[in-house]
Amino acid sequence: CITTEDCIHFSDPIDLNIDVLCIDPPQTTSTGKVVMASDFIFPWTDDQNGLTGFHKASFHSREVYENYPDNSVTQYQVGKFAGLDVNLIEASLLDYGDGHLKMLIRSRDTRNFVQYENEMYTHNVSDNLYATDSTDGMNWSPIYRTDFTNNDSKFNAGRLSDGRFYIVSNPDRLGLRLPLVISLSEDGENFTKHYIVREDFNNIRLMGRFKQYGCQYPFTIEHDGWLFIVYSVCKEDVHITRISLKDLR
């Protein structure tokens, strides 16, 4: 990782000595642990700077996470090894503030596959988000399927400064990666309010492997009463949408 105090000057790279595909940055949690979301290994440390002392943790058995590194190749092998009908990848963390953590996880239904006319553009039929819970940041419950739909797309979850929970995602399971939606919840379990962030269609300028139509791969940052959503458009451009928290009612 690299660190910064002003978003202008950055440190030299620091080796965290963990073999994972990092999805979100390390987060200080209400368990007292710093936890990182990845595909299926969720490293934790007591170092509040999140720079040293990481240990492996997962909803999978130790046999799985000690023998398979967490990366874009093994994500397919691990699901099969564990006897799952879905590949579980690209997690995002919700912290309920009372020591209860929930890791939401993107799923890809391996029993269904759709390929469109251009062989370079493919789309898997997705299952809903899956989840696993922890009360200490070190041990995670068996996975379970949620009611939250997802379009085989990376998403980003978090909690606003006013206490509400949110998920920014592509919830249309069978369409393209549109619309991009922010969903809100008072309790972190029932997401009952949904706002469209982007729904306009953009053409892919240059076809390529794993290219996808739509607004996708979001990440969020709250600052000075605004929620900034950074995302890819067709895996070709990076766009930013900012939303006033006052408008999220």
CSV table of C-alpha atoms in Angstrom, one decimal:
chain,number,residue,atom,x,y,z
A,1,CYS,CA,0.0,0.0,0.0
A,2,ILE,CA,0.9,3.7,-0.1
A,3,THR,CA,-0.1,6.3,2.4
A,4,THR,CA,-0.9,10.0,2.3
A,5,GLU,CA,-1.9,12.8,4.6
A,6,ASP,CA,-2.9,15.4,2.0
A,7,CYS,CA,-3.8,13.4,-1.1
A,8,ILE,CA,-0.9,15.1,-2.9
A,9,HIS,CA,2.2,13.6,-1.5
A,10,PHE,CA,2.4,9.8,-1.2
A,11,SER,CA,4.7,7.4,0.6
A,12,ASP,CA,6.9,4.7,-1.0
A,13,PRO,CA,5.1,1.4,-1.4
A,14,ILE,CA,4.7,-0.6,1.8
A,15,ASP,CA,4.6,-4.5,1.7
A,16,LEU,CA,1.7,-5.7,3.9
A,17,ASN,CA,2.9,-9.3,3.6
A,18,ILE,CA,-0.5,-10.6,2.8
A,19,ASP,CA,-1.4,-12.5,-0.4
A,20,VAL,CA,-4.8,-11.1,-1.2
A,21,LEU,CA,-6.6,-9.2,-4.0
A,22,CYS,CA,-7.5,-6.1,-2.0
A,23,ILE,CA,-11.0,-4.8,-2.9
A,24,ASP,CA,-11.4,-2.0,-0.3
A,25,PRO,CA,-8.8,-0.3,1.9
A,26,PRO,CA,-8.3,-1.5,5.5
A,27,GLN,CA,-11.1,-0.2,7.8
A,28,THR,CA,-11.0,0.4,11.5
A,29,THR,CA,-14.0,-1.4,12.9
A,30,SER,CA,-16.1,-1.4,16.1
A,31,THR,CA,-14.5,-4.8,17.0
A,32,GLY,CA,-11.2,-3.0,17.6
A,33,LYS,CA,-9.6,-4.8,14.6
A,34,VAL,CA,-8.6,-3.3,11.3
A,35,VAL,CA,-10.2,-5.4,8.6
A,36,MET,CA,-9.7,-5.5,4.9
A,37,ALA,CA,-12.2,-6.8,2.3
A,38,SER,CA,-10.9,-8.9,-0.5
A,39,ASP,CA,-12.4,-11.9,-2.5
A,40,PHE,CA,-12.6,-14.6,0.1
A,41,ILE,CA,-9.8,-13.8,2.6
A,42,PHE,CA,-10.5,-10.9,5.0
A,43,PRO,CA,-7.2,-10.0,6.7
A,44,TRP,CA,-7.3,-8.4,10.1
A,45,THR,CA,-4.7,-6.7,12.4
A,46,ASP,CA,-4.5,-5.0,15.7
A,47,ASP,CA,-2.3,-2.3,14.2
A,48,GLN,CA,-4.7,0.7,14.0
A,49,ASN,CA,-2.6,2.1,11.1
A,50,GLY,CA,-3.4,-1.0,9.1
A,51,LEU,CA,0.2,-1.4,8.0
A,52,THR,CA,1.6,-4.4,9.9
A,53,GLY,CA,0.6,-7.7,11.6
A,54,PHE,CA,-2.2,-8.9,9.3
A,55,HIS,CA,-3.6,-12.4,9.8
A,56,LYS,CA,-5.8,-14.4,7.5
A,57,ALA,CA,-9.5,-15.0,8.1
A,58,SER,CA,-12.3,-16.3,5.9
A,59,PHE,CA,-15.8,-17.9,5.8
A,60,HIS,CA,-14.0,-20.8,4.1
A,61,SER,CA,-12.2,-23.4,6.1
A,62,ARG,CA,-8.6,-23.0,7.0
A,63,GLU,CA,-7.8,-25.8,4.4
A,64,VAL,CA,-9.1,-23.5,1.7
A,65,TYR,CA,-7.6,-20.1,2.7
A,66,GLU,CA,-4.2,-21.5,3.7
A,67,ASN,CA,-3.8,-23.4,0.4
A,68,TYR,CA,-5.3,-20.9,-2.1
A,69,PRO,CA,-4.0,-17.4,-2.5
A,70,ASP,CA,-6.7,-14.8,-2.9
A,71,ASN,CA,-6.5,-13.6,-6.5
A,72,SER,CA,-8.3,-13.3,-9.8
A,73,VAL,CA,-7.3,-16.8,-10.8
A,74,THR,CA,-8.0,-18.8,-7.7
A,75,GLN,CA,-11.4,-17.1,-7.2
A,76,TYR,CA,-12.8,-19.7,-9.7
A,77,GLN,CA,-11.0,-22.7,-8.2
A,78,VAL,CA,-12.0,-22.0,-4.6
A,79,GLY,CA,-15.8,-22.1,-5.3
A,80,LYS,CA,-15.5,-25.4,-7.0
A,81,PHE,CA,-13.2,-26.8,-4.3
A,82,ALA,CA,-15.7,-25.8,-1.7
A,83,GLY,CA,-18.6,-27.4,-3.6
A,84,LEU,CA,-20.4,-24.1,-4.3
A,85,ASP,CA,-22.7,-23.3,-7.2
A,86,VAL,CA,-21.5,-19.7,-7.1
A,87,ASN,CA,-18.1,-18.0,-7.2
A,88,LEU,CA,-17.9,-15.4,-4.3
A,89,ILE,CA,-15.7,-12.4,-5.0
A,90,GLU,CA,-15.2,-8.7,-4.3
A,91,ALA,CA,-16.6,-8.2,-0.8
A,92,SER,CA,-17.5,-5.0,0.9
A,93,LEU,CA,-17.8,-4.3,4.6
A,94,LEU,CA,-20.7,-3.1,6.8
A,95,ASP,CA,-20.0,-2.1,10.4
A,96,TYR,CA,-23.0,-1.9,12.6
A,97,GLY,CA,-21.1,0.0,15.3
A,98,ASP,CA,-21.7,-2.6,18.1
A,99,GLY,CA,-19.0,-5.1,17.2
A,100,HIS,CA,-21.2,-6.7,14.6
A,101,LEU,CA,-19.6,-6.8,11.1
A,102,LYS,CA,-21.2,-8.0,7.9
A,103,MET,CA,-19.2,-8.7,4.7
A,104,LEU,CA,-21.4,-8.6,1.6
A,105,ILE,CA,-20.0,-10.5,-1.3
A,106,ARG,CA,-20.6,-10.4,-5.1
A,107,SER,CA,-21.7,-13.8,-6.5
A,108,ARG,CA,-21.5,-15.3,-9.9
A,109,ASP,CA,-23.8,-18.2,-10.7
A,110,THR,CA,-21.6,-20.8,-12.4
A,111,ARG,CA,-24.7,-22.8,-13.5
A,112,ASN,CA,-25.7,-20.1,-16.0
A,113,PHE,CA,-23.7,-18.3,-18.6
A,114,VAL,CA,-24.8,-15.9,-21.3
A,115,GLN,CA,-22.6,-14.8,-24.2
A,116,TYR,CA,-23.7,-12.0,-26.5
A,117,GLU,CA,-23.1,-11.6,-30.2
A,118,ASN,CA,-19.6,-10.1,-29.9
A,119,GLU,CA,-17.5,-12.9,-28.5
A,120,MET,CA,-15.4,-10.4,-26.7
A,121,TYR,CA,-18.3,-9.3,-24.6
A,122,THR,CA,-19.6,-11.8,-22.1
A,123,HIS,CA,-22.0,-11.6,-19.2
A,124,ASN,CA,-22.6,-14.2,-16.5
A,125,VAL,CA,-26.0,-14.5,-15.0
A,126,SER,CA,-25.6,-13.4,-11.4
A,127,ASP,CA,-27.1,-14.6,-8.2
A,128,ASN,CA,-28.0,-12.3,-5.3
A,129,LEU,CA,-25.4,-10.8,-2.9
A,130,TYR,CA,-24.2,-13.3,-0.3
A,131,ALA,CA,-23.1,-12.4,3.3
A,132,THR,CA,-21.1,-13.6,6.3
A,133,ASP,CA,-21.0,-12.1,9.8
A,134,SER,CA,-18.4,-11.6,12.5
A,135,THR,CA,-18.4,-10.3,16.0
A,136,ASP,CA,-14.7,-10.0,16.4
A,137,GLY,CA,-13.2,-9.3,13.0
A,138,MET,CA,-11.3,-12.6,13.1
A,139,ASN,CA,-13.9,-15.3,12.7
A,140,TRP,CA,-16.6,-15.4,10.1
A,141,SER,CA,-19.9,-17.2,9.9
A,142,PRO,CA,-20.9,-19.6,7.1
A,143,ILE,CA,-22.1,-17.7,4.0
A,144,TYR,CA,-25.7,-17.2,3.3
A,145,ARG,CA,-27.7,-15.8,0.4
A,146,THR,CA,-29.3,-12.4,0.9
A,147,ASP,CA,-32.4,-10.9,-0.8
A,148,PHE,CA,-30.4,-8.1,-2.4
A,149,THR,CA,-30.1,-8.6,-6.2
A,150,ASN,CA,-26.9,-7.9,-8.1
A,151,ASN,CA,-25.8,-8.0,-11.7
A,152,ASP,CA,-22.6,-9.9,-11.4
A,153,SER,CA,-21.0,-6.6,-10.6
A,154,LYS,CA,-18.7,-5.1,-8.0
A,155,PHE,CA,-20.5,-2.9,-5.5
A,156,ASN,CA,-19.6,-0.7,-2.6
A,157,ALA,CA,-21.2,-0.7,0.8
A,158,GLY,CA,-20.8,1.6,3.8
A,159,ARG,CA,-22.4,3.8,6.4
A,160,LEU,CA,-23.1,7.5,6.2
A,161,SER,CA,-22.2,9.9,9.0
A,162,ASP,CA,-25.9,10.2,9.9
A,163,GLY,CA,-26.0,6.4,10.7
A,164,ARG,CA,-27.7,5.1,7.6
A,165,PHE,CA,-26.3,2.2,5.6
A,166,TYR,CA,-25.9,2.2,1.9
A,167,ILE,CA,-25.0,0.0,-1.1
A,168,VAL,CA,-24.0,1.4,-4.5
A,169,SER,CA,-24.5,-1.3,-7.1
A,170,ASN,CA,-26.1,-2.6,-10.3
A,171,PRO,CA,-29.1,-4.4,-8.9
A,172,ASP,CA,-30.8,-5.4,-12.2
A,173,ARG,CA,-29.8,-9.1,-12.4
A,174,LEU,CA,-30.4,-9.7,-16.1
A,175,GLY,CA,-29.7,-6.4,-17.8
A,176,LEU,CA,-26.5,-4.6,-18.5
A,177,ARG,CA,-24.6,-2.9,-15.7
A,178,LEU,CA,-27.3,-0.2,-15.6
A,179,PRO,CA,-28.7,1.5,-13.8
A,180,LEU,CA,-26.2,2.4,-11.1
A,181,VAL,CA,-28.2,2.7,-7.9
A,182,ILE,CA,-27.7,3.8,-4.3
A,183,SER,CA,-29.9,1.8,-1.8
A,184,LEU,CA,-30.4,3.1,1.7
A,185,SER,CA,-31.3,1.3,5.0
A,186,GLU,CA,-31.9,2.4,8.5
A,187,ASP,CA,-30.8,-0.9,10.1
A,188,GLY,CA,-28.4,-2.3,7.6
A,189,GLU,CA,-30.7,-5.2,6.8
A,190,ASN,CA,-33.7,-3.8,5.0
A,191,PHE,CA,-32.8,-1.5,2.1
A,192,THR,CA,-36.0,0.2,1.3
A,193,LYS,CA,-35.0,3.4,-0.5
A,194,HIS,CA,-33.4,3.4,-3.9
A,195,TYR,CA,-32.1,6.3,-6.0
A,196,ILE,CA,-30.8,6.0,-9.5
A,197,VAL,CA,-27.3,7.5,-9.8
A,198,ARG,CA,-26.8,6.9,-13.6
A,199,GLU,CA,-29.0,5.1,-16.1
A,200,ASP,CA,-27.8,6.6,-19.5
A,201,PHE,CA,-26.4,4.1,-22.0
A,202,ASN,CA,-22.9,4.6,-23.3
A,203,ASN,CA,-21.4,2.7,-26.2
A,204,ILE,CA,-18.1,0.8,-25.9
A,205,ARG,CA,-15.6,2.6,-28.1
A,206,LEU,CA,-13.1,-0.3,-28.4
A,207,MET,CA,-14.2,-3.9,-27.8
A,208,GLY,CA,-12.0,-6.0,-25.6
A,209,ARG,CA,-11.8,-8.9,-23.3
A,210,PHE,CA,-14.1,-8.6,-20.3
A,211,LYS,CA,-15.4,-5.2,-21.5
A,212,GLN,CA,-18.9,-4.4,-20.1
A,213,TYR,CA,-21.5,-1.8,-20.9
A,214,GLY,CA,-22.7,0.4,-18.1
A,215,CYS,CA,-21.6,2.3,-15.0
A,216,GLN,CA,-19.8,-0.1,-12.8
A,217,TYR,CA,-17.1,-0.8,-10.1
A,218,PRO,CA,-18.1,2.0,-7.8
A,219,PHE,CA,-16.2,3.3,-4.8
A,220,THR,CA,-17.5,5.9,-2.3
A,221,ILE,CA,-16.2,8.6,-0.1
A,222,GLU,CA,-18.2,10.9,2.1
A,223,HIS,CA,-16.8,14.5,2.6
A,224,ASP,CA,-18.4,17.7,3.8
A,225,GLY,CA,-22.0,16.7,3.5
A,226,TRP,CA,-21.5,15.0,0.1
A,227,LEU,CA,-21.2,11.4,-1.0
A,228,PHE,CA,-18.7,11.1,-3.9
A,229,ILE,CA,-19.2,8.0,-6.1
A,230,VAL,CA,-16.3,7.1,-8.4
A,231,TYR,CA,-17.0,4.5,-11.0
A,232,SER,CA,-16.0,3.1,-14.4
A,233,VAL,CA,-18.1,3.7,-17.6
A,234,CYS,CA,-17.8,0.7,-19.9
A,235,LYS,CA,-14.3,0.0,-18.4
A,236,GLU,CA,-13.0,2.9,-20.5
A,237,ASP,CA,-13.6,6.1,-18.5
A,238,VAL,CA,-13.7,7.1,-14.9
A,239,HIS,CA,-16.6,9.3,-13.8
A,240,ILE,CA,-17.5,10.9,-10.5
A,241,THR,CA,-21.0,11.7,-9.3
A,242,ARG,CA,-21.5,13.6,-6.0
A,243,ILE,CA,-24.8,13.6,-4.1
A,244,SER,CA,-25.7,15.9,-1.2
A,245,LEU,CA,-26.7,13.9,1.8
A,246,LYS,CA,-29.6,16.3,2.1
A,247,ASP,CA,-31.1,14.8,-1.1
A,248,LEU,CA,-30.9,11.3,0.2
A,249,ARG,CA,-34.2,11.2,2.1
